PDB file of C-alpha atoms in Angstrom:
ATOM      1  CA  UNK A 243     -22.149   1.599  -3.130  1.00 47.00           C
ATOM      2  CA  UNK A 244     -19.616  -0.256  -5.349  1.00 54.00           C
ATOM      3  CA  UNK A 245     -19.220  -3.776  -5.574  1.00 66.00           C
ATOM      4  CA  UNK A 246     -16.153  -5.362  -3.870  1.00 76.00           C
ATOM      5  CA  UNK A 247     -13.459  -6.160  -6.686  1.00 85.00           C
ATOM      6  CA  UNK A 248     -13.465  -9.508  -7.455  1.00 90.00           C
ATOM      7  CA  UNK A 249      -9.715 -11.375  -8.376  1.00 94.00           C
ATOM      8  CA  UNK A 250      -9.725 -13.838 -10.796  1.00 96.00           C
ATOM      9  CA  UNK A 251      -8.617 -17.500 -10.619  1.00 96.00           C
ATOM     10  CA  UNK A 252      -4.781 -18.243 -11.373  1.00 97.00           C
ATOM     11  CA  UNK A 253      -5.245 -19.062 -14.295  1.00 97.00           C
ATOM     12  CA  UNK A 254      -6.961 -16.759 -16.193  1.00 97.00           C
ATOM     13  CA  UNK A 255      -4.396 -14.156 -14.484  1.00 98.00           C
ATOM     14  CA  UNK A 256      -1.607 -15.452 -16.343  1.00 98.00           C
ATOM     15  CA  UNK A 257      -3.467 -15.906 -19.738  1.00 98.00           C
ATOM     16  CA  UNK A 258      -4.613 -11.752 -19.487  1.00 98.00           C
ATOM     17  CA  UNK A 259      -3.150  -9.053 -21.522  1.00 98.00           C
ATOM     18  CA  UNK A 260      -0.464  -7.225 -19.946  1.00 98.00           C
ATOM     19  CA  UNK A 261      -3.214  -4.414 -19.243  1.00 97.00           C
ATOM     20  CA  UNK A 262      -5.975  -6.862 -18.050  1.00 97.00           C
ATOM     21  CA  UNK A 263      -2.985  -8.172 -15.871  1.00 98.00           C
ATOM     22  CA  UNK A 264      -2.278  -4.509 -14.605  1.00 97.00           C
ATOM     23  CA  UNK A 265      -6.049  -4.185 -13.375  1.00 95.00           C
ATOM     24  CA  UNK A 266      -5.331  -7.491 -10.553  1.00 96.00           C
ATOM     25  CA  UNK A 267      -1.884  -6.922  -9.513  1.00 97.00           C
ATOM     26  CA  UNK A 268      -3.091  -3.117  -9.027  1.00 94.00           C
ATOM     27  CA  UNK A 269      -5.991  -4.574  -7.117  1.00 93.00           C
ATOM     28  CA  UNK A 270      -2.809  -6.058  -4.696  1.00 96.00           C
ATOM     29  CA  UNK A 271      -0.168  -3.761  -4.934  1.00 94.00           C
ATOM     30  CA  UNK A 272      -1.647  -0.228  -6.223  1.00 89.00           C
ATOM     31  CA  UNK A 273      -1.051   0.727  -9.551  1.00 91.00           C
ATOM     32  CA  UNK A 274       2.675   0.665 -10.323  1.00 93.00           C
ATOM     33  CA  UNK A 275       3.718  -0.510 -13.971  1.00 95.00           C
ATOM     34  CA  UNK A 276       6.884  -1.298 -13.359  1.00 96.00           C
ATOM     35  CA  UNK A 277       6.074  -3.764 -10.783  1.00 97.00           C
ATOM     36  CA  UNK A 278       3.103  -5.220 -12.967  1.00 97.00           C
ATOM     37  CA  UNK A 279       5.695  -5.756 -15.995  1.00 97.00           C
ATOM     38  CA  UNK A 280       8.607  -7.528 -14.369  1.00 98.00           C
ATOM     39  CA  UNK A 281       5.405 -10.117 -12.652  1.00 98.00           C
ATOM     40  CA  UNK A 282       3.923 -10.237 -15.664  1.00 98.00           C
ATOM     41  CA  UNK A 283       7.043 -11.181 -17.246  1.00 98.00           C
ATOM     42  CA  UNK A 284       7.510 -14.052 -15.129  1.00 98.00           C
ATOM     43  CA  UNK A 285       4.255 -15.527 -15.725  1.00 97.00           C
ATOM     44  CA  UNK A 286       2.934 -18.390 -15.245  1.00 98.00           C
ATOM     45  CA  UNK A 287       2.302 -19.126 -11.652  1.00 98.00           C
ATOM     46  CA  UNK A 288       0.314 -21.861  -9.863  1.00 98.00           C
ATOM     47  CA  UNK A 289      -0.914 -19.840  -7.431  1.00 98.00           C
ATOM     48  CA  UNK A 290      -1.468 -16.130  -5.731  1.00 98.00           C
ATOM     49  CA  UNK A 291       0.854 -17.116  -3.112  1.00 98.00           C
ATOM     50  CA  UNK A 292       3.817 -17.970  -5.833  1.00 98.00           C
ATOM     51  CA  UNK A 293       2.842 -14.940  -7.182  1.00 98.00           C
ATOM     52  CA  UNK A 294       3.589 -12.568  -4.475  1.00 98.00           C
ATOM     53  CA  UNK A 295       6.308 -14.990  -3.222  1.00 98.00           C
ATOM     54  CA  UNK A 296       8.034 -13.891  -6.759  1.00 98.00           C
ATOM     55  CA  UNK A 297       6.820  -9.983  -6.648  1.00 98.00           C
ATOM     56  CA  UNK A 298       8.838 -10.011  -2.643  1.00 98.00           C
ATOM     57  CA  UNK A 299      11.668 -11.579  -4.273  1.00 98.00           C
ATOM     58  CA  UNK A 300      11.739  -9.203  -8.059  1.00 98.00           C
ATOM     59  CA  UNK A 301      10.816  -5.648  -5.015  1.00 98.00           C
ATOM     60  CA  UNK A 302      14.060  -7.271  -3.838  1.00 97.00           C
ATOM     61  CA  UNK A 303      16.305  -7.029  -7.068  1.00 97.00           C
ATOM     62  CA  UNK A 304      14.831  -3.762  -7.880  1.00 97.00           C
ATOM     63  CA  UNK A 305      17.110  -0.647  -7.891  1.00 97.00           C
ATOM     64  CA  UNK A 306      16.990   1.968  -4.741  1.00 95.00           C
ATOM     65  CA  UNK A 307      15.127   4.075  -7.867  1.00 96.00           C
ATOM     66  CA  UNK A 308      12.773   1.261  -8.927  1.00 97.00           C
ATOM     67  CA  UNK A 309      12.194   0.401  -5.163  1.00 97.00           C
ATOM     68  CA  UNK A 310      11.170   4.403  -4.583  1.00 97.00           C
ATOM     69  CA  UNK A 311       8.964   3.835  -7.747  1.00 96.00           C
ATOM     70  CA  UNK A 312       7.047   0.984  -6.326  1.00 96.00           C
ATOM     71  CA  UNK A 313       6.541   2.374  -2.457  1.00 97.00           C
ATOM     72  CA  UNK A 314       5.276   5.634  -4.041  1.00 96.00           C
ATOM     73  CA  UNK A 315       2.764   4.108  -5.294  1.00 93.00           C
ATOM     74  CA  UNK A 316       1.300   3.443  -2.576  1.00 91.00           C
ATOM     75  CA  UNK A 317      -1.066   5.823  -1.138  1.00 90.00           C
ATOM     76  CA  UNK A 318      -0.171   7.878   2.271  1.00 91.00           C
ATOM     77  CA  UNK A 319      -2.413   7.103   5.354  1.00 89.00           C
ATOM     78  CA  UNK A 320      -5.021  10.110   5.987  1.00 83.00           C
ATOM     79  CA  UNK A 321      -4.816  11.019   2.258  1.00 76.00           C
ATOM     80  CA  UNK A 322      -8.425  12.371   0.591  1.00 62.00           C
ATOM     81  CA  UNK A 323     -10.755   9.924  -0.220  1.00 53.00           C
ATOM     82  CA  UNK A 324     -10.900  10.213  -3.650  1.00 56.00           C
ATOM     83  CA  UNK A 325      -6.975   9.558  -4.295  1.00 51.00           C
ATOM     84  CA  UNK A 326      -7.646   5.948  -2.593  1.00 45.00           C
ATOM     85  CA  UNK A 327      -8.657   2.603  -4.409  1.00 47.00           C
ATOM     86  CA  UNK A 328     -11.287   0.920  -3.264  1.00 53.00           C
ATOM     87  CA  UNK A 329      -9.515  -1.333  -0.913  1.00 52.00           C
ATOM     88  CA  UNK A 330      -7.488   1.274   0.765  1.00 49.00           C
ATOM     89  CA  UNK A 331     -10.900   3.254   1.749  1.00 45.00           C
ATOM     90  CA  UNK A 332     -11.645  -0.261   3.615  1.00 53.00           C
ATOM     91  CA  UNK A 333      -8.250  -0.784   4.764  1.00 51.00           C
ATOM     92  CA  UNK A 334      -8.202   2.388   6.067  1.00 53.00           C
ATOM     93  CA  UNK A 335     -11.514   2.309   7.770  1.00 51.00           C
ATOM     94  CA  UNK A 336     -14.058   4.640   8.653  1.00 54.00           C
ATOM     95  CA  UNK A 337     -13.914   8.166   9.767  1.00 54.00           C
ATOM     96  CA  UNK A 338     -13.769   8.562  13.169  1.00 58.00           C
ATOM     97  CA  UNK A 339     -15.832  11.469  14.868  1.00 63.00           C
ATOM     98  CA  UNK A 340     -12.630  13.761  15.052  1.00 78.00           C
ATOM     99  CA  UNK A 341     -11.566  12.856  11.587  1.00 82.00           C
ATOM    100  CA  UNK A 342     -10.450  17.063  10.793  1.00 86.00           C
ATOM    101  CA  UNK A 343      -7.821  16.785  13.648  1.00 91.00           C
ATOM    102  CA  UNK A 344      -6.933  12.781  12.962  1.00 91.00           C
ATOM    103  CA  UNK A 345      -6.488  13.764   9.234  1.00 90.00           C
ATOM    104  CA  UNK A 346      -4.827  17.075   9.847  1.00 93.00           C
ATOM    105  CA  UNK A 347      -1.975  15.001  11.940  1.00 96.00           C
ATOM    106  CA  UNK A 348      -1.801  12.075   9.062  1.00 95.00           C
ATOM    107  CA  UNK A 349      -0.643  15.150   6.636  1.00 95.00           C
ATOM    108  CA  UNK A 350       1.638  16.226   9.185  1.00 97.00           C
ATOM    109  CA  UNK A 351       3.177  13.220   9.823  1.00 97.00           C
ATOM    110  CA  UNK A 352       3.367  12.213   6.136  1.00 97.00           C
ATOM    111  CA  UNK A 353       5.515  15.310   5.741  1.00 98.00           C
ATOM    112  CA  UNK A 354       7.903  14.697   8.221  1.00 98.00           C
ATOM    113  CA  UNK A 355       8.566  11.330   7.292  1.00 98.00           C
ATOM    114  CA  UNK A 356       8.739  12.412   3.474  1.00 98.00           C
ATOM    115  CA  UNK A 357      11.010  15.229   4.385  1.00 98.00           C
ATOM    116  CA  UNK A 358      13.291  12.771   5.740  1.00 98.00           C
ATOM    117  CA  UNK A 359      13.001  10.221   3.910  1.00 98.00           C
ATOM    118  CA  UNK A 360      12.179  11.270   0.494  1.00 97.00           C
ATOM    119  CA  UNK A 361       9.117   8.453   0.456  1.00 98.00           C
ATOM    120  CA  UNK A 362       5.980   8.260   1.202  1.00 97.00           C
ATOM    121  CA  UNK A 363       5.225   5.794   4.280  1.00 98.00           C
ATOM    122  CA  UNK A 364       4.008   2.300   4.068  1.00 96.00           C
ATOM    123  CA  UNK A 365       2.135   0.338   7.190  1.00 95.00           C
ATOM    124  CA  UNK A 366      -0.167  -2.684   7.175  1.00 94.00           C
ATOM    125  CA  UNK A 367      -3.057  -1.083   8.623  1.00 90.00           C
ATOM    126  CA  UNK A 368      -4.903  -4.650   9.231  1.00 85.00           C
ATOM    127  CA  UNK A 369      -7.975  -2.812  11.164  1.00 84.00           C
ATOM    128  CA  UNK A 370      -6.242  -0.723  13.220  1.00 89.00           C
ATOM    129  CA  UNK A 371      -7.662   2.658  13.166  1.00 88.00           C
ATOM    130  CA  UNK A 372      -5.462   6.011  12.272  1.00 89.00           C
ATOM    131  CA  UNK A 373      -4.794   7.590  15.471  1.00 91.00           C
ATOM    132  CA  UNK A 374      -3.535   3.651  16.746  1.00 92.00           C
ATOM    133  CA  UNK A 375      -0.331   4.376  14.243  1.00 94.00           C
ATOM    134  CA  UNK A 376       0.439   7.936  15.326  1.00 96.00           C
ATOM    135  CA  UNK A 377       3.009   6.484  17.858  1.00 97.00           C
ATOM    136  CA  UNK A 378       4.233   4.412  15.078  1.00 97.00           C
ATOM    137  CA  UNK A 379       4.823   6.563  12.573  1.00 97.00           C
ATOM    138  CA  UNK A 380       6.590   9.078  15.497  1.00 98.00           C
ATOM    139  CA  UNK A 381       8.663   6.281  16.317  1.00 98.00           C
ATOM    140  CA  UNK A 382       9.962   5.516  12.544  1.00 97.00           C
ATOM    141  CA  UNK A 383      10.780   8.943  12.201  1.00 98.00           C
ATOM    142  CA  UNK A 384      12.800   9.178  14.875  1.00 98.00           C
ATOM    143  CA  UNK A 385      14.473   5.790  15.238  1.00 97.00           C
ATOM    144  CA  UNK A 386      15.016   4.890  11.770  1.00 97.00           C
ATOM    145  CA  UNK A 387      16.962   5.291   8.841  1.00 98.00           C
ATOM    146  CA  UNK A 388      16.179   5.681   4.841  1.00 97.00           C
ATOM    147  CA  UNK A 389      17.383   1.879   4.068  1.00 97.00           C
ATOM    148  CA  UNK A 390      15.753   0.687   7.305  1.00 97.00           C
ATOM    149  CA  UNK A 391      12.620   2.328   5.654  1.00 98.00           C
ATOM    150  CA  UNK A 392      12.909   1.458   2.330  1.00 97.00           C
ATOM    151  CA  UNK A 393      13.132  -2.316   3.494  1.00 97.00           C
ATOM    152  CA  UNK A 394      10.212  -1.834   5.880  1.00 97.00           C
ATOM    153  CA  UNK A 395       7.738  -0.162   3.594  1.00 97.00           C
ATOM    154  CA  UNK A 396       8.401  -2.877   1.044  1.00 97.00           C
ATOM    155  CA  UNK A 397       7.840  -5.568   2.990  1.00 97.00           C
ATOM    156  CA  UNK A 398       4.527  -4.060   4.590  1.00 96.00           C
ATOM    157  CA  UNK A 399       3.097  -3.164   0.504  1.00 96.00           C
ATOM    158  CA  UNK A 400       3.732  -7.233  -0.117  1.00 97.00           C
ATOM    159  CA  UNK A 401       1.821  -8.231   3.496  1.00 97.00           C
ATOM    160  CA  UNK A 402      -0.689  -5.799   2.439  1.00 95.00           C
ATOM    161  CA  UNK A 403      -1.117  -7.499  -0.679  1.00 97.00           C
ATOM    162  CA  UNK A 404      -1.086 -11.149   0.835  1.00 97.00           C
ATOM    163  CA  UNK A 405      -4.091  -9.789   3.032  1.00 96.00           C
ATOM    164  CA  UNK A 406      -6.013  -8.685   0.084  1.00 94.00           C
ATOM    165  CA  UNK A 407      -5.174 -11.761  -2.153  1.00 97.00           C
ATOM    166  CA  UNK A 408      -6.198 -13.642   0.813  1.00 96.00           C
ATOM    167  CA  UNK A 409      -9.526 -11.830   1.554  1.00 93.00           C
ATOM    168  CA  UNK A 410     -10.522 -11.503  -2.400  1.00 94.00           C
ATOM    169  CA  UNK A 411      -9.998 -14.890  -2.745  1.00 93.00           C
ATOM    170  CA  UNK A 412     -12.514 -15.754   0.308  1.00 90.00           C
ATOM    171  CA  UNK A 413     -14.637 -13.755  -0.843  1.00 85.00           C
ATOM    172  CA  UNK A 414     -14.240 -15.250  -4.002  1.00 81.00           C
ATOM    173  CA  UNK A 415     -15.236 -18.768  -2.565  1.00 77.00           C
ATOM    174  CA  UNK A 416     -18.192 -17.745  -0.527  1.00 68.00           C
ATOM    175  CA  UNK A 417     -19.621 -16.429  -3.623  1.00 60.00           C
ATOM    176  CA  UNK A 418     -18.976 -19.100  -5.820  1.00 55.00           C
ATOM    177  CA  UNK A 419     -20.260 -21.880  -3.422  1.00 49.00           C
ATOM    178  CA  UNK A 420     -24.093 -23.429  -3.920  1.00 52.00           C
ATOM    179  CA  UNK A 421     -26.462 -22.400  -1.774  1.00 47.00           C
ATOM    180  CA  UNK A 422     -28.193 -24.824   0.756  1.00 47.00           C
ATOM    181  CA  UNK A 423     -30.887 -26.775   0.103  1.00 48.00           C
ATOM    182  CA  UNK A 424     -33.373 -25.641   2.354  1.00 46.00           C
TER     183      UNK A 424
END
């Protein structure tokens, strides 16, 4: 089993090279260069949270292009193992015991919304398991338009990586506190 990534402090992020850079904002985001450049550009920053406060706001100036860029990225829901990172296996949680059928609709779904949309689909997953977003997903399909979309899928990559600058970070601190004397 492989070690949960770790995320450095502040300040060694903004004193990497652009590529060591590209390994902890992919560790947020997903791998997207584009995204990694144009925060890496703005460098420095006191803190993750001013960090992702500026990715939100340079998502936001992006082109429609650049924007589909950046969401693509992301990985679909239901999508094979091995095309995950490690924190989107965890994110996405375990396989449930009719994990065939659940992934079987995931593809489904992710076709229907890409067919209309011309993106893949973005959702903060925050524990919930698969089959909990079906009705989601449906609903977004249905109810929504490509802007509407656009906007929402952006907005969920930059929670998602809030969560995971949040939980690295914690994890970060439990690790690096002394134990108790005992």
């Amino acid at each position: 089993m492989s070690a949960q990534p770790t995320l450095p402090s502040i300040c060694k992020t903004n004193h990497l090279p652009l590529d060591e850079f590209a390994s902890v904002i992919s560790l947020l985001f997903e791998p997207t260069a584009l995204l990694t450049q144009r925060i890496y550009d703005a460098c420095p920053y006191e803190s993750y949270d001013q960090l992702l406060d500026k990715a939100d706001e340079l998502i936001k100036e992006l082109s429609p292009l650049e924007q589909l860029e950046v969401v693509n990225a992301h990985p679909r829901i239901g999508e094979k193992a091995t095309k995950l990172s490690a924190l989107s296996k965890i994110e996405q949680g375990n396989a449930s015991a009719n994990e065939d059928a659940v992934l079987a609709k995931w593809a489904e779904l992710n076709k229907q919304y890409e067919d209309k949309y011309g993106f893949r689909f973005v959702i903060f997953v925050n524990g919930r398991s698969k089959e909990s977003l079906f009705p989601i997903v449906e609903d977004r399909i249905a109810n929504s338009t490509k802007a509407q979309e656009l906007v929402t899928g952006l907005s969920e990559m930059v929670d998602i990586a809030r969560d995971r600058a949040r939980k690295l970070q914690a994890a970060n601190s439990s690790e690096a506190a002394p134990s108790p004397k005992i």
